[in-house]
Structures are given as C-alpha cells and as structure tokens.
PDB file of C-alpha atoms in Angstrom:
ATOM      1  CA  MET A 292      34.120  -8.556 -20.890  1.00 80.00           C
ATOM      2  CA  THR A 293      36.302  -7.289 -18.068  1.00 94.00           C
ATOM      3  CA  ASP A 294      36.113  -8.618 -14.531  1.00 92.00           C
ATOM      4  CA  ALA A 295      34.696  -5.275 -13.371  1.00 91.00           C
ATOM      5  CA  VAL A 296      31.905  -5.482 -15.962  1.00 92.00           C
ATOM      6  CA  LYS A 297      31.178  -9.111 -15.045  1.00 93.00           C
ATOM      7  CA  ARG A 298      31.016  -8.125 -11.361  1.00 95.00           C
ATOM      8  CA  ALA A 299      28.727  -5.176 -12.163  1.00 94.00           C
ATOM      9  CA  ALA A 300      26.398  -7.504 -14.154  1.00 94.00           C
ATOM     10  CA  GLU A 301      26.293  -9.893 -11.212  1.00 95.00           C
ATOM     11  CA  VAL A 302      25.473  -7.137  -8.766  1.00 96.00           C
ATOM     12  CA  LEU A 303      22.842  -5.776 -11.138  1.00 96.00           C
ATOM     13  CA  ALA A 304      21.288  -9.224 -11.469  1.00 97.00           C
ATOM     14  CA  SER A 305      21.240  -9.553  -7.650  1.00 97.00           C
ATOM     15  CA  HIS A 306      19.572  -6.196  -7.210  1.00 97.00           C
ATOM     16  CA  ARG A 307      16.976  -7.044  -9.901  1.00 97.00           C
ATOM     17  CA  ALA A 308      16.245 -10.378  -8.188  1.00 98.00           C
ATOM     18  CA  SER A 309      15.673  -8.517  -4.939  1.00 98.00           C
ATOM     19  CA  ILE A 310      13.383  -6.000  -6.672  1.00 98.00           C
ATOM     20  CA  ASP A 311      11.397  -8.834  -8.281  1.00 98.00           C
ATOM     21  CA  ARG A 312      11.034 -10.576  -4.889  1.00 98.00           C
ATOM     22  CA  LEU A 313       9.985  -7.314  -3.225  1.00 98.00           C
ATOM     23  CA  ASP A 314       7.446  -6.587  -6.013  1.00 97.00           C
ATOM     24  CA  THR A 315       5.942 -10.024  -5.441  1.00 98.00           C
ATOM     25  CA  ILE A 316       5.641  -9.295  -1.754  1.00 98.00           C
ATOM     26  CA  LEU A 317       4.037  -5.911  -2.452  1.00 96.00           C
ATOM     27  CA  VAL A 318       1.453  -7.444  -4.756  1.00 97.00           C
ATOM     28  CA  TYR A 319       0.522 -10.235  -2.339  1.00 98.00           C
ATOM     29  CA  THR A 320       0.473  -7.776   0.604  1.00 97.00           C
ATOM     30  CA  LEU A 321      -1.839  -5.423  -1.283  1.00 95.00           C
ATOM     31  CA  ALA A 322      -4.099  -8.332  -2.191  1.00 96.00           C
ATOM     32  CA  GLU A 323      -4.299  -9.350   1.478  1.00 97.00           C
ATOM     33  CA  ARG A 324      -4.953  -5.729   2.479  1.00 96.00           C
ATOM     34  CA  PHE A 325      -7.752  -5.419  -0.063  1.00 94.00           C
ATOM     35  CA  ALA A 326      -9.293  -8.663   1.132  1.00 96.00           C
ATOM     36  CA  CYS A 327      -9.454  -7.159   4.622  1.00 96.00           C
ATOM     37  CA  THR A 328     -10.857  -3.902   3.395  1.00 93.00           C
ATOM     38  CA  GLN A 329     -13.478  -5.766   1.347  1.00 94.00           C
ATOM     39  CA  ALA A 330     -14.581  -7.434   4.602  1.00 95.00           C
ATOM     40  CA  VAL A 331     -14.746  -4.020   6.229  1.00 93.00           C
ATOM     41  CA  GLY A 332     -16.796  -2.694   3.265  1.00 92.00           C
ATOM     42  CA  LYS A 333     -19.284  -5.537   3.630  1.00 93.00           C
ATOM     43  CA  LEU A 334     -19.616  -4.913   7.338  1.00 93.00           C
ATOM     44  CA  LYS A 335     -20.106  -1.160   6.761  1.00 91.00           C
ATOM     45  CA  ALA A 336     -22.759  -1.942   4.107  1.00 91.00           C
ATOM     46  CA  GLU A 337     -24.624  -4.354   6.400  1.00 93.00           C
ATOM     47  CA  HIS A 338     -24.755  -1.715   9.132  1.00 94.00           C
ATOM     48  CA  LYS A 339     -25.340   1.311   6.868  1.00 92.00           C
ATOM     49  CA  LEU A 340     -22.072   2.920   7.855  1.00 91.00           C
ATOM     50  CA  PRO A 341     -20.440   5.436   5.497  1.00 91.00           C
ATOM     51  CA  PRO A 342     -17.843   4.024   3.092  1.00 87.00           C
ATOM     52  CA  ALA A 343     -15.214   6.590   4.221  1.00 88.00           C
ATOM     53  CA  ASP A 344     -13.990   7.309   7.705  1.00 90.00           C
ATOM     54  CA  LYS A 345     -11.962  10.567   7.449  1.00 90.00           C
ATOM     55  CA  SER A 346     -10.803  10.508  11.080  1.00 94.00           C
ATOM     56  CA  ARG A 347      -9.441   6.978  10.651  1.00 91.00           C
ATOM     57  CA  GLU A 348      -7.766   7.962   7.404  1.00 89.00           C
ATOM     58  CA  ALA A 349      -6.085  10.960   9.090  1.00 91.00           C
ATOM     59  CA  GLU A 350      -4.883   8.790  11.929  1.00 94.00           C
ATOM     60  CA  GLN A 351      -3.487   6.272   9.471  1.00 91.00           C
ATOM     61  CA  ILE A 352      -1.742   8.911   7.417  1.00 90.00           C
ATOM     62  CA  LYS A 353      -0.064  10.316  10.518  1.00 93.00           C
ATOM     63  CA  ARG A 354       0.984   6.849  11.646  1.00 94.00           C
ATOM     64  CA  LEU A 355       2.294   5.862   8.213  1.00 93.00           C
ATOM     65  CA  GLU A 356       4.121   9.171   7.772  1.00 94.00           C
ATOM     66  CA  ARG A 357       5.945   8.394  10.968  1.00 96.00           C
ATOM     67  CA  LEU A 358       6.722   4.843   9.764  1.00 96.00           C
ATOM     68  CA  ALA A 359       7.939   6.205   6.431  1.00 96.00           C
ATOM     69  CA  ARG A 360      10.345   8.580   8.169  1.00 97.00           C
ATOM     70  CA  GLU A 361      11.592   5.667  10.355  1.00 98.00           C
ATOM     71  CA  ALA A 362      12.122   3.584   7.257  1.00 97.00           C
ATOM     72  CA  ASP A 363      13.914   6.436   5.435  1.00 97.00           C
ATOM     73  CA  LEU A 364      11.133   6.646   2.868  1.00 97.00           C
ATOM     74  CA  ASP A 365       9.935  10.029   1.658  1.00 97.00           C
ATOM     75  CA  PRO A 366       6.740  10.770   3.744  1.00 95.00           C
ATOM     76  CA  GLU A 367       5.194  12.709   0.873  1.00 94.00           C
ATOM     77  CA  PHE A 368       5.555   9.661  -1.399  1.00 95.00           C
ATOM     78  CA  ALA A 369       4.047   7.504   1.348  1.00 92.00           C
ATOM     79  CA  LYS A 370       1.129   9.935   1.657  1.00 91.00           C
ATOM     80  CA  LYS A 371       0.464   9.914  -2.048  1.00 93.00           C
ATOM     81  CA  PHE A 372       0.660   6.127  -2.171  1.00 91.00           C
ATOM     82  CA  LEU A 373      -1.748   5.799   0.775  1.00 89.00           C
ATOM     83  CA  ALA A 374      -4.112   8.374  -0.702  1.00 90.00           C
ATOM     84  CA  PHE A 375      -4.355   6.179  -3.816  1.00 92.00           C
ATOM     85  CA  ILE A 376      -4.965   3.064  -1.793  1.00 93.00           C
ATOM     86  CA  PHE A 377      -7.606   4.847   0.381  1.00 90.00           C
ATOM     87  CA  GLU A 378      -9.431   6.083  -2.730  1.00 91.00           C
ATOM     88  CA  GLU A 379      -9.489   2.562  -4.137  1.00 90.00           C
ATOM     89  CA  VAL A 380     -10.864   1.166  -0.860  1.00 90.00           C
ATOM     90  CA  ILE A 381     -13.618   3.791  -0.728  1.00 90.00           C
ATOM     91  CA  GLN A 382     -14.542   2.979  -4.352  1.00 90.00           C
ATOM     92  CA  HIS A 383     -14.775  -0.703  -3.429  1.00 87.00           C
ATOM     93  CA  HIS A 384     -16.881   0.126  -0.406  1.00 86.00           C
ATOM     94  CA  MET A 385     -19.203   2.269  -2.495  1.00 87.00           C
ATOM     95  CA  GLN A 386     -19.585  -0.634  -4.995  1.00 88.00           C
ATOM     96  CA  ILE A 387     -20.354  -3.084  -2.163  1.00 88.00           C
ATOM     97  CA  ARG A 388     -23.174  -0.731  -0.953  1.00 82.00           C
ATOM     98  CA  LYS A 389     -24.978  -0.996  -4.303  1.00 74.00           C
TER      99      LYS A 389
END
C-alpha cells in the first residue's frame, strides 16, 4: 500500500467517524424534537385544538429555508425533510387525539 493510499484511507476513516457522530446527533436531536411535539400533541388534544397548524408550518418552512441557505444546504432538500417531519408530527397528534 502506498503512502498516498494509506493517507486516503486515514482521511476516509476520519470522514466516516464524523458522519457516524453526526448521524448519532441527528437521531438524538430528532428524538428530542419528537418528545417536544408529543407534548404539544397532548396539549392540543386536551384543549381540542387541531393537530395541524398550517400558518405555523408555513412560518417554520420560511425560517428553516433561510437557515438552510445560511448553512449552505439546499433549501429544497430542507423543505422536503421538514415536510416529512411535519407529516409525522401531525400523524402523532392525530393518534394522541384518539
């Protein structure tokens, strides 16, 4: 194995370790977010509020699109990701209401 290949393997291992660490952070962050949205769902159910709040979602999408641009992340990807999360949250809220 040449020195260049060894160095490339080391750099690759370092990048993969970073990706693994970031994936862990993402999973725990999503778990914390869903714990908060579960509390919101329970509060909405107790007070007979609708499970979805379209104006809040629209505000969040605008805010997070801006953050995505600032972070040099594709805003369309960020919107799709958030739409998926919002849909999951609404499903959870609907289940709580039952």
